[in-house]
XYZ file of N, CA and C in Angstrom:
564
model
N -121.390 -0.713 34.688
C -120.624 -1.810 35.261
C -120.018 -1.449 36.610
N -119.772 -0.164 36.819
C -119.114 0.279 38.051
C -120.095 0.590 39.190
N -121.373 0.697 38.874
C -122.346 1.002 39.929
C -122.615 -0.242 40.772
N -123.092 -0.055 42.003
C -123.345 -1.203 42.879
C -124.405 -2.136 42.274
N -124.242 -3.409 42.501
C -125.230 -4.367 42.007
C -126.451 -4.318 42.914
N -127.600 -4.632 42.346
C -128.858 -4.491 43.090
C -129.449 -5.822 43.529
N -129.145 -6.889 42.802
C -129.714 -8.182 43.162
C -129.488 -9.221 42.084
N -129.849 -10.449 42.383
C -129.646 -11.552 41.446
C -130.383 -11.372 40.118
N -131.594 -10.801 40.107
C -132.271 -10.620 38.817
C -131.465 -9.758 37.835
N -130.562 -8.944 38.350
C -129.708 -8.115 37.510
C -128.493 -8.908 37.013
N -127.968 -9.786 37.856
C -126.713 -10.471 37.552
C -126.889 -11.760 36.749
N -127.873 -12.558 37.107
C -128.023 -13.885 36.499
C -128.171 -13.820 34.973
N -129.013 -12.939 34.421
C -129.098 -12.890 32.954
C -127.776 -12.491 32.291
N -127.030 -11.596 32.929
C -125.731 -11.209 32.375
C -124.765 -12.382 32.408
N -124.741 -13.109 33.504
C -123.863 -14.274 33.618
C -124.248 -15.322 32.572
N -125.543 -15.470 32.343
C -126.031 -16.451 31.373
C -125.691 -16.044 29.935
N -125.324 -14.802 29.711
C -125.074 -14.307 28.353
C -123.730 -14.734 27.771
N -122.877 -15.364 28.578
C -121.586 -15.857 28.067
C -121.502 -17.368 28.320
N -120.832 -18.112 27.438
C -120.798 -19.575 27.569
C -120.293 -20.081 28.926
N -119.218 -19.508 29.450
C -118.688 -19.979 30.735
C -119.633 -19.653 31.889
N -120.325 -18.530 31.798
C -121.305 -18.175 32.808
C -122.498 -19.112 32.776
N -122.947 -19.397 31.570
C -124.071 -20.332 31.401
C -123.692 -21.708 31.963
N -122.467 -22.112 31.716
C -121.986 -23.413 32.195
C -122.040 -23.507 33.726
N -121.585 -22.467 34.410
C -121.570 -22.508 35.874
C -122.993 -22.438 36.433
N -123.869 -21.692 35.789
C -125.268 -21.634 36.231
C -125.963 -22.984 36.034
N -125.704 -23.635 34.904
C -126.311 -24.949 34.651
C -125.799 -25.996 35.641
N -124.517 -25.929 35.982
C -123.963 -26.874 36.958
C -124.601 -26.668 38.332
N -124.804 -25.414 38.718
C -125.438 -25.125 40.011
C -126.885 -25.608 40.015
N -127.579 -25.395 38.917
C -128.979 -25.843 38.823
C -129.055 -27.372 38.842
N -128.094 -28.048 38.213
C -128.084 -29.513 38.224
C -127.862 -30.048 39.639
N -127.053 -29.358 40.410
C -126.797 -29.784 41.791
C -128.010 -29.520 42.672
N -128.623 -28.350 42.476
C -129.761 -27.958 43.303
C -130.645 -27.018 42.485
N -131.790 -27.503 42.014
C -132.666 -26.643 41.207
C -133.064 -25.338 41.904
N -133.006 -25.311 43.219
C -133.360 -24.109 43.975
C -132.111 -23.347 44.436
N -131.011 -23.487 43.706
C -129.743 -22.885 44.150
C -129.828 -21.375 44.352
N -130.640 -20.692 43.575
C -130.737 -19.236 43.721
C -131.254 -18.846 45.106
N -132.023 -19.718 45.729
C -132.545 -19.415 47.073
C -131.454 -19.547 48.136
N -130.300 -20.079 47.756
C -129.172 -20.227 48.686
C -128.142 -19.113 48.522
N -128.520 -18.048 47.807
C -127.612 -16.919 47.574
C -128.197 -15.681 48.231
N -127.363 -14.981 49.012
C -127.834 -13.772 49.688
C -126.748 -12.700 49.631
N -127.125 -11.481 49.946
C -126.185 -10.362 50.036
C -125.648 -10.291 51.456
N -124.389 -9.874 51.576
C -123.785 -9.739 52.891
C -122.613 -8.782 52.859
N -121.830 -8.807 53.915
C -120.687 -7.895 54.040
C -119.478 -8.335 53.219
N -119.371 -9.631 52.934
C -118.247 -10.169 52.169
C -118.769 -11.314 51.309
N -117.972 -11.733 50.333
C -118.360 -12.860 49.490
C -117.693 -14.129 49.988
N -118.497 -15.174 50.119
C -117.975 -16.483 50.520
C -119.040 -17.551 50.311
N -118.597 -18.789 50.267
C -119.506 -19.922 50.239
C -119.325 -20.646 51.553
N -120.405 -20.768 52.274
C -120.362 -21.417 53.577
C -120.879 -22.839 53.416
N -120.069 -23.784 53.836
C -120.442 -25.187 53.765
C -120.574 -25.719 55.178
N -121.704 -26.327 55.449
C -121.970 -26.877 56.776
C -122.006 -28.389 56.684
N -121.261 -29.009 57.538
C -121.167 -30.459 57.605
C -121.916 -30.870 58.869
N -123.063 -31.512 58.714
C -123.857 -31.924 59.876
C -123.897 -33.444 59.948
N -123.523 -33.975 61.102
C -123.510 -35.430 61.301
C -124.511 -35.760 62.405
N -125.437 -36.663 62.097
C -126.421 -37.085 63.089
C -126.458 -38.613 63.151
N -126.933 -39.106 64.277
C -127.073 -40.550 64.478
C -128.522 -40.869 64.810
N -128.980 -41.981 64.301
C -130.312 -42.462 64.636
C -130.216 -43.323 65.887
N -131.009 -43.008 66.883
C -131.031 -43.811 68.103
C -131.701 -45.162 67.861
N -132.547 -45.234 66.845
C -133.268 -46.472 66.566
C -132.388 -47.547 65.942
N -131.601 -47.147 64.933
C -130.785 -48.158 64.256
C -129.285 -47.894 64.336
N -128.864 -46.801 64.952
C -127.444 -46.508 65.120
C -126.745 -46.035 63.860
N -127.498 -45.763 62.807
C -126.894 -45.341 61.547
C -126.555 -43.851 61.584
N -125.447 -43.549 60.942
C -124.982 -42.169 60.834
C -125.534 -41.553 59.555
N -125.930 -40.296 59.638
C -126.349 -39.560 58.454
C -125.539 -38.269 58.386
N -125.036 -37.981 57.209
C -124.242 -36.771 57.001
C -124.958 -35.899 55.992
N -125.178 -34.642 56.362
C -125.786 -33.667 55.465
C -124.786 -32.552 55.200
N -124.623 -32.237 53.914
C -123.777 -31.114 53.511
C -124.691 -30.019 52.989
N -124.522 -28.829 53.504
C -125.317 -27.690 53.058
C -124.380 -26.572 52.633
N -124.711 -25.950 51.519
C -123.896 -24.850 51.006
C -124.775 -23.613 50.847
N -124.230 -22.474 51.243
C -124.921 -21.203 51.069
C -123.910 -20.179 50.578
N -124.315 -19.381 49.602
C -123.436 -18.370 49.006
C -123.851 -16.988 49.501
N -122.856 -16.214 49.899
C -123.073 -14.812 50.248
C -122.216 -13.982 49.300
N -122.827 -12.982 48.682
C -122.097 -12.047 47.817
C -122.056 -10.684 48.490
N -120.891 -10.076 48.456
C -120.719 -8.770 49.089
C -121.612 -7.725 48.434
N -122.372 -7.033 49.252
C -123.248 -5.978 48.746
C -122.456 -4.732 48.360
N -121.169 -4.704 48.684
C -120.320 -3.549 48.399
C -119.713 -3.586 46.990
N -119.919 -4.677 46.276
C -119.292 -4.848 44.965
C -119.991 -4.069 43.868
N -119.213 -3.737 42.839
C -119.800 -3.154 41.632
C -120.501 -4.282 40.869
N -121.312 -3.923 39.909
C -122.019 -4.910 39.102
C -121.037 -5.886 38.446
N -119.964 -5.367 37.844
C -119.007 -6.245 37.153
C -118.308 -7.189 38.132
N -117.922 -6.690 39.299
C -117.250 -7.545 40.289
C -118.207 -8.566 40.892
N -119.455 -8.186 41.124
C -120.434 -9.127 41.670
C -120.702 -10.251 40.679
N -120.726 -9.920 39.405
C -120.984 -10.910 38.376
C -119.885 -11.988 38.351
N -118.627 -11.567 38.330
C -117.542 -12.558 38.294
C -117.396 -13.251 39.644
N -117.731 -12.554 40.717
C -117.699 -13.157 42.052
C -118.746 -14.257 42.167
N -119.915 -14.042 41.579
C -120.944 -15.080 41.597
C -120.449 -16.322 40.865
N -119.800 -16.141 39.716
C -119.251 -17.291 38.985
C -118.261 -18.044 39.868
N -117.392 -17.306 40.554
C -116.389 -17.896 41.452
C -117.074 -18.702 42.564
N -118.016 -18.079 43.249
C -118.670 -18.736 44.382
C -119.527 -19.918 43.951
N -120.113 -19.861 42.756
C -120.909 -20.992 42.295
C -120.054 -22.214 42.001
N -118.784 -22.009 41.663
C -117.881 -23.155 41.513
C -117.723 -23.845 42.866
N -117.528 -23.065 43.921
C -117.446 -23.654 45.269
C -118.759 -24.348 45.622
N -119.865 -23.699 45.365
C -121.189 -24.238 45.683
C -121.427 -25.564 44.972
N -121.025 -25.621 43.713
C -121.323 -26.771 42.871
C -120.353 -27.929 43.047
N -119.071 -27.621 43.113
C -118.053 -28.660 43.031
C -117.370 -29.009 44.338
N -117.471 -28.164 45.321
C -116.668 -28.329 46.536
C -117.001 -29.620 47.267
N -115.982 -30.438 47.446
C -116.094 -31.620 48.283
C -115.555 -31.246 49.647
N -116.307 -31.575 50.656
C -115.842 -31.258 52.006
C -115.115 -32.452 52.584
N -114.052 -32.173 53.285
C -113.361 -33.226 54.020
C -114.136 -33.517 55.290
N -114.275 -34.772 55.574
C -114.971 -35.181 56.791
C -114.037 -34.986 57.978
N -114.297 -33.982 58.835
C -113.393 -33.727 59.956
C -113.447 -34.822 61.015
N -114.431 -35.703 60.919
C -114.547 -36.799 61.883
C -113.825 -38.053 61.412
N -113.394 -38.043 60.177
C -112.739 -39.202 59.584
C -111.294 -39.304 60.075
N -110.862 -40.485 60.453
C -109.463 -40.638 60.872
C -108.517 -40.231 59.734
N -107.414 -39.621 60.094
C -106.419 -39.228 59.104
C -106.631 -37.834 58.537
N -107.613 -37.104 59.030
C -107.841 -35.721 58.589
C -106.557 -34.941 58.845
N -105.999 -34.322 57.813
C -104.704 -33.660 57.988
C -104.722 -32.225 57.456
N -103.853 -31.413 58.017
C -103.706 -30.027 57.593
C -103.327 -29.964 56.119
N -102.359 -30.773 55.704
C -101.887 -30.736 54.323
C -103.020 -31.041 53.349
N -103.775 -32.084 53.641
C -104.872 -32.453 52.752
C -105.941 -31.354 52.734
N -106.236 -30.791 53.896
C -107.236 -29.734 53.993
C -106.832 -28.523 53.143
N -105.592 -28.072 53.274
C -105.124 -26.897 52.537
C -105.006 -27.193 51.047
N -104.378 -28.300 50.690
C -104.172 -28.582 49.268
C -105.490 -28.846 48.540
N -106.442 -29.518 49.187
C -107.747 -29.722 48.545
C -108.515 -28.407 48.438
N -108.356 -27.535 49.430
C -109.022 -26.241 49.368
C -108.507 -25.373 48.228
N -107.258 -25.571 47.872
C -106.667 -24.805 46.767
C -106.810 -25.553 45.449
N -106.376 -26.810 45.417
C -106.264 -27.540 44.156
C -107.359 -28.559 43.887
N -108.168 -28.876 44.876
C -109.193 -29.905 44.711
C -110.383 -29.435 43.887
N -111.304 -30.365 43.613
C -112.523 -30.001 42.883
C -113.277 -28.893 43.617
N -113.602 -27.841 42.902
C -114.316 -26.718 43.501
C -113.460 -25.840 44.385
N -112.153 -26.064 44.370
C -111.236 -25.273 45.185
C -110.940 -23.916 44.560
N -110.039 -23.202 45.200
C -109.749 -21.834 44.780
C -109.207 -21.732 43.355
N -108.376 -22.672 42.939
C -107.841 -22.613 41.574
C -108.948 -22.718 40.537
N -109.801 -23.694 40.717
C -110.902 -23.891 39.776
C -111.847 -22.685 39.779
N -112.125 -22.158 40.959
C -113.036 -21.014 41.065
C -112.427 -19.759 40.433
N -111.133 -19.527 40.654
C -110.477 -18.368 40.048
C -110.442 -18.505 38.531
N -110.146 -19.696 38.042
C -110.121 -19.908 36.594
C -111.486 -19.589 35.982
N -112.544 -20.082 36.606
C -113.892 -19.824 36.093
C -114.212 -18.331 36.131
N -113.831 -17.683 37.219
C -114.037 -16.237 37.359
C -113.360 -15.494 36.209
N -112.131 -15.866 35.913
C -111.372 -15.197 34.850
C -111.959 -15.483 33.474
N -112.335 -16.721 33.224
C -112.924 -17.059 31.924
C -114.210 -16.267 31.699
N -115.023 -16.146 32.736
C -116.252 -15.357 32.633
C -115.901 -13.891 32.367
N -114.947 -13.343 33.099
C -114.563 -11.936 32.921
C -114.074 -11.681 31.494
N -113.258 -12.578 30.974
C -112.720 -12.390 29.629
C -113.814 -12.508 28.571
N -114.749 -13.428 28.770
C -115.852 -13.552 27.819
C -116.794 -12.343 27.906
N -117.024 -11.842 29.108
C -117.857 -10.648 29.261
C -117.235 -9.476 28.500
N -115.926 -9.345 28.573
C -115.222 -8.265 27.871
C -115.381 -8.404 26.357
N -115.433 -9.639 25.860
C -115.629 -9.850 24.418
C -117.048 -9.488 23.984
N -118.021 -9.830 24.817
C -119.418 -9.588 24.469
C -119.816 -8.134 24.724
N -119.347 -7.588 25.845
C -119.688 -6.211 26.235
C -118.401 -5.392 26.251
N -118.179 -4.632 25.238
C -116.912 -3.895 25.080
C -116.613 -2.971 26.259
N -117.642 -2.487 26.948
C -117.417 -1.575 28.070
C -117.208 -2.312 29.401
N -117.287 -3.637 29.370
C -117.050 -4.394 30.603
C -115.596 -4.152 31.034
N -115.375 -3.778 32.303
C -114.010 -3.437 32.729
C -113.078 -4.654 32.785
N -111.794 -4.379 32.562
C -110.780 -5.433 32.725
C -110.818 -5.906 34.175
N -110.757 -7.195 34.371
C -110.773 -7.745 35.730
C -109.327 -7.821 36.212
N -108.944 -6.909 37.082
C -107.538 -6.751 37.500
C -106.960 -8.016 38.129
N -107.769 -8.790 38.813
C -107.283 -10.002 39.465
C -106.793 -11.037 38.456
N -107.386 -11.030 37.272
C -107.097 -12.075 36.286
C -105.998 -11.721 35.285
N -105.620 -10.464 35.195
C -104.686 -10.054 34.145
C -103.360 -10.805 34.198
N -102.869 -11.145 35.369
C -101.592 -11.850 35.482
C -101.643 -13.317 35.112
N -102.842 -13.843 34.864
C -102.985 -15.271 34.565
C -103.441 -15.547 33.135
N -103.520 -14.495 32.333
C -103.983 -14.674 30.954
C -102.820 -15.065 30.056
N -103.038 -16.119 29.282
C -102.054 -16.565 28.300
C -102.779 -16.727 26.961
N -102.014 -16.999 25.938
C -102.632 -17.231 24.622
C -103.574 -18.431 24.669
N -103.224 -19.402 25.486
C -104.050 -20.599 25.603
C -105.180 -20.467 26.607
N -105.282 -19.349 27.303
C -106.350 -19.176 28.284
C -105.830 -18.784 29.648
N -106.007 -19.646 30.614
C -105.696 -19.373 32.011
C -104.427 -20.112 32.424
N -103.465 -19.411 33.023
C -102.205 -20.009 33.482
C -102.418 -20.588 34.883
N -102.872 -21.811 34.913
C -103.230 -22.486 36.163
C -102.024 -22.685 37.077
N -100.873 -22.995 36.517
C -99.684 -23.237 37.342
C -99.225 -21.958 38.039
N -99.253 -20.845 37.347
C -98.878 -19.572 37.978
C -99.849 -19.243 39.112
N -101.130 -19.460 38.868
C -102.136 -19.198 39.908
C -101.921 -20.141 41.094
N -101.611 -21.396 40.837
C -101.366 -22.363 41.909
C -100.200 -21.914 42.787
N -99.126 -21.503 42.161
C -97.964 -21.023 42.915
C -98.309 -19.777 43.731
N -99.124 -18.905 43.166
C -99.527 -17.696 43.888
C -100.385 -18.018 45.112
N -101.198 -19.057 45.030
C -102.017 -19.426 46.186
C -101.168 -19.920 47.354
N -100.025 -20.489 47.066
C -99.148 -20.972 48.131
C -98.141 -19.913 48.590
N -98.108 -18.773 47.924
C -97.185 -17.697 48.295
C -97.745 -16.945 49.500
N -96.961 -16.854 50.547
C -97.407 -16.222 51.784
C -96.992 -14.754 51.883
N -96.195 -14.288 50.944
C -95.744 -12.901 50.981
C -94.946 -12.618 52.243
N -95.181 -11.476 52.843
C -94.432 -11.090 54.038
C -94.756 -11.979 55.243
N -95.830 -12.752 55.164
C -96.187 -13.666 56.260
C -95.304 -14.912 56.272
N -94.538 -15.143 55.189
C -93.701 -16.345 55.126
C -92.744 -16.415 56.324
N -92.128 -15.298 56.666
C -91.177 -15.279 57.782
C -91.870 -15.445 59.136
N -93.157 -15.180 59.181
C -93.920 -15.295 60.425
C -94.670 -16.625 60.530
N -94.652 -17.404 59.458
C -95.411 -18.658 59.431
C -94.811 -19.662 60.406
N -95.653 -20.411 61.102
C -95.148 -21.431 62.022
C -94.335 -22.480 61.260
N -93.280 -22.933 61.858
C -92.412 -23.911 61.200
C -93.174 -25.196 60.858
N -94.160 -25.546 61.678
C -94.960 -26.741 61.395
C -95.716 -26.584 60.075
N -96.244 -25.398 59.813
C -96.943 -25.152 58.550
C -95.977 -25.280 57.377
N -94.807 -24.650 57.504
C -93.826 -24.700 56.403
C -93.343 -26.122 56.154
N -93.189 -26.901 57.204
C -92.758 -28.294 57.052
C -93.864 -29.150 56.438
N -95.094 -28.860 56.815
C -96.230 -29.627 56.322
C -96.556 -29.258 54.875
N -96.378 -28.010 54.524
C -96.729 -27.507 53.197
C -95.474 -26.981 52.483
N -94.648 -27.873 51.939
C -93.417 -27.402 51.271
C -93.695 -26.535 50.038
N -94.942 -26.513 49.577
C -95.298 -25.681 48.427
C -95.269 -24.199 48.761
N -95.311 -23.866 50.053
C -95.347 -22.463 50.433
C -94.060 -21.764 50.025
N -94.216 -20.509 49.710
C -93.051 -19.704 49.314
C -93.258 -18.284 49.798
């Protein structure tokens, strides 16, 4: 579990071996049957969403294309890459992008949807933790996922604690622009 991951053929069957992992893989396949071709190795893990807007000169109609691509850090251990894939697939599958060309696009909506919206950080972290906890039940040697330990409750995942943590700026709170603090009263 601690050795570097080698590729998707190593991770996908392991992720599929637990119910929450299977669920996220099925959701990704339902969105895009070729979703595995949109996953690559890189320097860091992230889901990149591209919002492309084009106009037809013939009829003046606007077309919007959303494209998502997942990059998983090649520096991760097998166990971390596995839960990271679950996390990123939530973004890939569920993330709704805000239209930056739409009137009324606001900082508050952008930040709060990125954290609390469908496919946002809260949902992705919850899925990551559920997968990690199920992996530990199935594979006794699977390491404890340190990121999730503070959010485990008898009922599962403490979503409210995680939500508050996402808005916590730590030592950056005193350096945060007053406009941000006024716009996002959830920050602490």
